[in-house]
Amino acid sequence: MYKTVHLKKGKEESLGRFHPWVFSGAIHHIDGRPEEGDVVRVLSADGKFLAVGHIQIGSIAVRVLSFDDITIDRDFWKQRLSAAYGVRKSIFPQWENQKSELTNAFRLIHGEGDGLPGLVIDVYDRTAVMQAHSVGMHVSRHEIADALGEVMEGIIDNIYYKSENTLAYKASEDGGNGFLKGGLATASDIAVENGLKFHVDWLGGQKTGFFVDQRENRALLEHYAKGRKVLNMFCYTGGFSFYAMRGGAEQVHSVDSSSRAIDITRANVELNFPGDARHEAFAEDAFKYLDRMGDQYDLIILDPPAFAKHKDALRNALMGYRKLNAKAFEKIRPGGILFTFSCSQVVTKDNFRTAVFTAAAMSGRRVRILHQLTQPADHPVSIYHPEGEYLKGLVLYVE
Ligand code: SAH
């Protein structure tokens, strides 16, 4: 029987609205001393059952797995994974087995958006890369991998677990990264997105090795690239760069502070456009580069890492977005197009828009919003958990 978390009086409301987090301040007391990562039952002050979930240390104390009084076992994982896979089949009905010749990379599990808070699974061709953001998911990783192997039988051969950076202390304590199924011998590290190839660096790269969440935004960028001089700032593995090249850009410069990212960007461009002299890549800090660069660019992408990981960092983050965008507005050519993003969960669409608006006003440029961008459908948002809408983007026309 699971240990129990008793809420304070009146603190059951958000669970009643299916919001999947219990904050530590809502807890009255906990019975039975559960360990971090254990499944617990959550009860209201008057003893009514509310939810089962993983308990963890921090301001989010419980991440809800179910609002029904069930056991979290292999069947549970199987059921949630199949449901998520079913959603992907609806999203990409034209793909056979969720793959097409043109695209074989997609997100299978997007945390709360798929009823599995703390879990991310991306699929790259025949390899699934699984990442835990909670100790509970880490503890359950073998059971989840078993269930995943069954649900995706014949579709994936390998499951790579990668939580070194998302769960530093616990994952490094007992093994951390590694294959839970298959292995390097059968795992190709090349995946395809909209017909473009890329290396997925799941062993050393950030996140699960590639940012599948920018798939549609990259395709939009391709549409604007013809004849332009492009700066892809925070390029990581170069996704926007090779789309810009296919779109007919005159010149593409990729910049990232990580030299490993720059090496992969170069390799990815080479994979798609061997020997193409239009592309150059620089390992350099964004702010330094923006300060020293000229005014040749008329298509700039700013896709920085999350500036705010927590609510208390919000103010500084907004200042960061403002400064960054102000530099782009200062330098972009008249008639230029700016793709600007925030992937911070705590920065709302309005926050971000205000930061970019302030930067535009500071520069004195005339700016129109052409597109308002977000994450693609394989990164769904639970309607009860609006925080899941983490990616915000604006495409701006700068006179
Ligand atoms: N646009 C990319 C994803 C960007 S992730 C894509 O489509 O795949 C953010 C990137 O910003 C990371 O690669 C990180 O190395 C880089 N970065 C972080 N701080 C930076 C800085 N100060 N200057 C330049 N790059 C930075």
Coordinates of C-alpha atoms in Angstrom, one line a residue, residues 142-355:
H142 CA 13.5 -0.2 -16.2
E143 CA 9.7 -0.9 -16.0
I144 CA 9.1 2.0 -18.4
A145 CA 11.7 0.7 -20.8
D146 CA 10.1 -2.8 -20.7
A147 CA 6.7 -1.4 -21.4
L148 CA 8.1 0.9 -24.2
G149 CA 9.8 -2.0 -25.9
E150 CA 6.5 -3.9 -26.0
V151 CA 4.4 -0.9 -27.2
M152 CA 6.9 0.0 -29.9
E153 CA 7.7 -3.6 -30.8
G154 CA 9.1 -3.8 -34.4
I155 CA 9.4 0.0 -34.5
I156 CA 12.3 0.7 -32.2
D157 CA 15.2 -1.6 -31.4
N158 CA 17.1 0.6 -28.9
I159 CA 16.3 2.5 -25.8
Y160 CA 18.9 4.9 -24.5
Y161 CA 18.4 6.4 -21.1
K162 CA 19.9 9.8 -20.5
S163 CA 19.3 11.7 -17.3
E164 CA 22.8 12.7 -16.2
N165 CA 22.0 16.4 -16.6
T166 CA 18.4 16.4 -15.6
L167 CA 18.9 14.5 -12.4
A168 CA 22.5 15.0 -11.6
Y169 CA 22.8 13.5 -8.1
K170 CA 20.5 10.5 -8.2
A171 CA 21.4 9.4 -11.7
S172 CA 25.1 9.6 -11.2
E173 CA 24.7 7.6 -7.9
D174 CA 23.4 4.5 -9.6
G175 CA 24.6 4.3 -13.2
G176 CA 22.8 7.1 -15.0
N177 CA 23.2 7.1 -18.8
G178 CA 23.2 3.9 -20.9
F179 CA 21.2 1.6 -23.2
L180 CA 18.3 -0.1 -21.5
K181 CA 17.6 -2.0 -24.7
G182 CA 19.8 -2.7 -27.8
G183 CA 23.0 -0.8 -28.1
L184 CA 25.3 1.3 -30.2
A185 CA 25.9 -1.5 -32.7
T186 CA 22.3 -1.3 -34.0
A187 CA 21.7 2.4 -33.4
S188 CA 22.3 4.7 -36.3
D189 CA 23.0 8.2 -35.0
I190 CA 21.6 9.8 -38.2
A191 CA 17.9 10.8 -38.3
V192 CA 15.8 12.6 -40.9
E193 CA 13.6 15.6 -40.5
N194 CA 11.6 16.9 -43.5
G195 CA 14.2 15.2 -45.8
L196 CA 17.2 16.7 -44.1
K197 CA 19.7 14.5 -42.3
F198 CA 21.2 15.1 -38.9
H199 CA 23.4 13.4 -36.4
V200 CA 21.7 12.9 -33.0
D201 CA 24.2 13.2 -30.3
W202 CA 22.3 11.3 -27.6
L203 CA 25.6 10.2 -25.9
G204 CA 27.0 13.7 -25.4
G205 CA 24.5 16.2 -26.6
Q206 CA 22.0 18.4 -24.7
K207 CA 18.4 17.2 -24.1
T208 CA 17.8 14.0 -26.0
G209 CA 20.4 15.0 -28.6
F210 CA 18.3 17.1 -31.0
F211 CA 15.6 19.7 -30.6
V212 CA 12.6 18.1 -32.4
D213 CA 10.4 20.9 -31.1
Q214 CA 11.6 23.3 -33.7
R215 CA 10.6 21.1 -36.7
E216 CA 7.8 23.2 -38.0
N217 CA 9.5 26.5 -37.2
R218 CA 12.5 25.4 -39.2
A219 CA 10.3 24.6 -42.1
L220 CA 8.8 28.1 -41.9
L221 CA 12.3 29.5 -41.8
E222 CA 13.2 27.7 -45.0
H223 CA 10.4 29.5 -46.7
Y224 CA 11.9 32.9 -45.8
A225 CA 15.5 32.1 -46.6
K226 CA 15.8 32.7 -50.3
G227 CA 18.6 35.1 -51.2
R228 CA 19.1 36.1 -47.5
K229 CA 22.2 36.4 -45.4
V230 CA 21.3 34.3 -42.3
L231 CA 22.6 34.3 -38.8
N232 CA 21.6 31.3 -36.8
M233 CA 22.4 32.3 -33.2
F234 CA 22.4 29.5 -30.5
C235 CA 22.6 27.1 -33.4
Y236 CA 23.2 23.9 -31.3
T237 CA 23.4 21.2 -34.0
G238 CA 22.5 23.5 -36.8
G239 CA 18.9 22.7 -37.4
F240 CA 17.9 26.1 -38.7
S241 CA 21.1 26.4 -40.7
F242 CA 20.6 23.5 -43.0
Y243 CA 16.9 24.4 -43.6
A244 CA 18.0 28.0 -44.5
M245 CA 20.5 26.5 -47.0
R246 CA 17.9 24.3 -48.6
G247 CA 15.7 27.4 -48.8
G248 CA 18.3 29.1 -51.0
A249 CA 20.0 31.4 -48.5
E250 CA 23.0 33.3 -49.9
Q251 CA 25.1 32.9 -46.8
V252 CA 24.5 31.1 -43.5
H253 CA 26.5 31.8 -40.3
S254 CA 26.0 29.5 -37.3
V255 CA 27.0 30.6 -33.8
D256 CA 27.1 28.7 -30.5
S257 CA 29.3 29.0 -27.5
S258 CA 29.8 25.2 -27.4
S259 CA 32.5 24.0 -29.7
R260 CA 31.1 20.5 -29.6
A261 CA 27.8 22.0 -30.9
I262 CA 29.7 23.8 -33.7
D263 CA 31.5 20.6 -34.7
I264 CA 28.2 18.8 -35.0
T265 CA 26.7 21.7 -36.9
R266 CA 29.5 21.5 -39.4
A267 CA 29.1 17.7 -39.7
N268 CA 25.3 18.1 -40.2
V269 CA 25.8 20.8 -42.9
E270 CA 28.3 18.5 -44.6
L271 CA 25.9 15.6 -44.4
N272 CA 23.3 17.6 -46.4
F273 CA 25.3 20.0 -48.5
P274 CA 28.8 18.6 -48.9
G275 CA 31.5 21.2 -49.6
D276 CA 28.9 24.1 -49.7
A277 CA 30.9 27.3 -49.1
R278 CA 27.8 29.3 -48.1
H279 CA 28.1 28.0 -44.6
E280 CA 30.5 29.0 -41.8
A281 CA 30.3 28.2 -38.1
F282 CA 31.8 30.0 -35.1
A283 CA 32.2 28.9 -31.5
E284 CA 31.6 32.1 -29.7
D285 CA 29.5 33.8 -27.0
A286 CA 26.2 35.2 -28.5
F287 CA 26.5 38.6 -26.9
K288 CA 30.1 39.1 -28.0
Y289 CA 29.3 38.0 -31.5
L290 CA 26.3 40.3 -31.7
D291 CA 28.4 43.2 -30.5
R292 CA 31.2 42.7 -33.0
M293 CA 29.3 41.6 -36.1
G294 CA 28.4 43.9 -38.9
D295 CA 25.0 44.8 -40.3
Q296 CA 25.0 42.3 -43.2
Y297 CA 22.3 39.9 -41.9
D298 CA 18.8 40.1 -43.1
L299 CA 17.5 36.9 -41.5
I300 CA 18.4 36.3 -37.8
I301 CA 17.4 33.4 -35.6
L302 CA 17.7 33.8 -31.8
D303 CA 16.9 30.5 -30.1
P304 CA 18.7 30.8 -26.7
P305 CA 18.6 28.2 -23.9
A306 CA 15.9 28.8 -21.2
F307 CA 17.0 32.0 -19.4
A308 CA 14.7 31.2 -16.5
K309 CA 14.6 27.7 -15.0
H310 CA 12.6 28.9 -11.9
K311 CA 10.0 31.5 -11.1
D312 CA 12.5 33.6 -9.1
A313 CA 14.7 34.0 -12.1
L314 CA 11.9 35.5 -14.2
R315 CA 12.9 39.2 -13.9
N316 CA 16.5 38.6 -15.0
A317 CA 15.4 36.3 -17.7
L318 CA 13.1 39.0 -19.2
M319 CA 16.0 41.4 -19.0
G320 CA 18.1 38.9 -20.9
Y321 CA 15.5 38.5 -23.7
R322 CA 15.2 42.2 -23.9
K323 CA 19.0 42.8 -24.2
L324 CA 19.4 40.0 -26.7
N325 CA 16.6 41.1 -29.0
A326 CA 17.7 44.7 -28.8
K327 CA 21.1 43.7 -30.2
A328 CA 19.4 42.0 -33.1
F329 CA 17.1 45.0 -33.8
E330 CA 20.1 47.3 -33.8
K331 CA 22.0 45.3 -36.5
I332 CA 19.4 43.6 -38.7
R333 CA 19.2 45.1 -42.2
P334 CA 16.1 47.0 -43.2
G335 CA 13.5 44.5 -44.6
G336 CA 15.1 41.9 -42.3
I337 CA 13.3 39.0 -40.7
L338 CA 13.9 38.0 -37.1
F339 CA 12.9 34.6 -35.7
T340 CA 13.0 35.0 -31.9
F341 CA 12.3 32.3 -29.3
S342 CA 11.9 31.6 -25.6
C343 CA 11.8 28.1 -24.3
S344 CA 11.5 29.0 -20.6
Q345 CA 8.5 27.4 -19.1
V346 CA 8.0 30.2 -16.6
V347 CA 8.1 33.0 -19.2
T348 CA 4.6 33.4 -20.5
K349 CA 3.7 34.3 -24.1
D350 CA 2.8 37.8 -22.8
N351 CA 6.0 38.2 -20.8
F352 CA 8.1 37.3 -23.9
R353 CA 6.1 39.5 -26.2
T354 CA 6.6 42.5 -23.8
A355 CA 10.3 41.9 -23.6

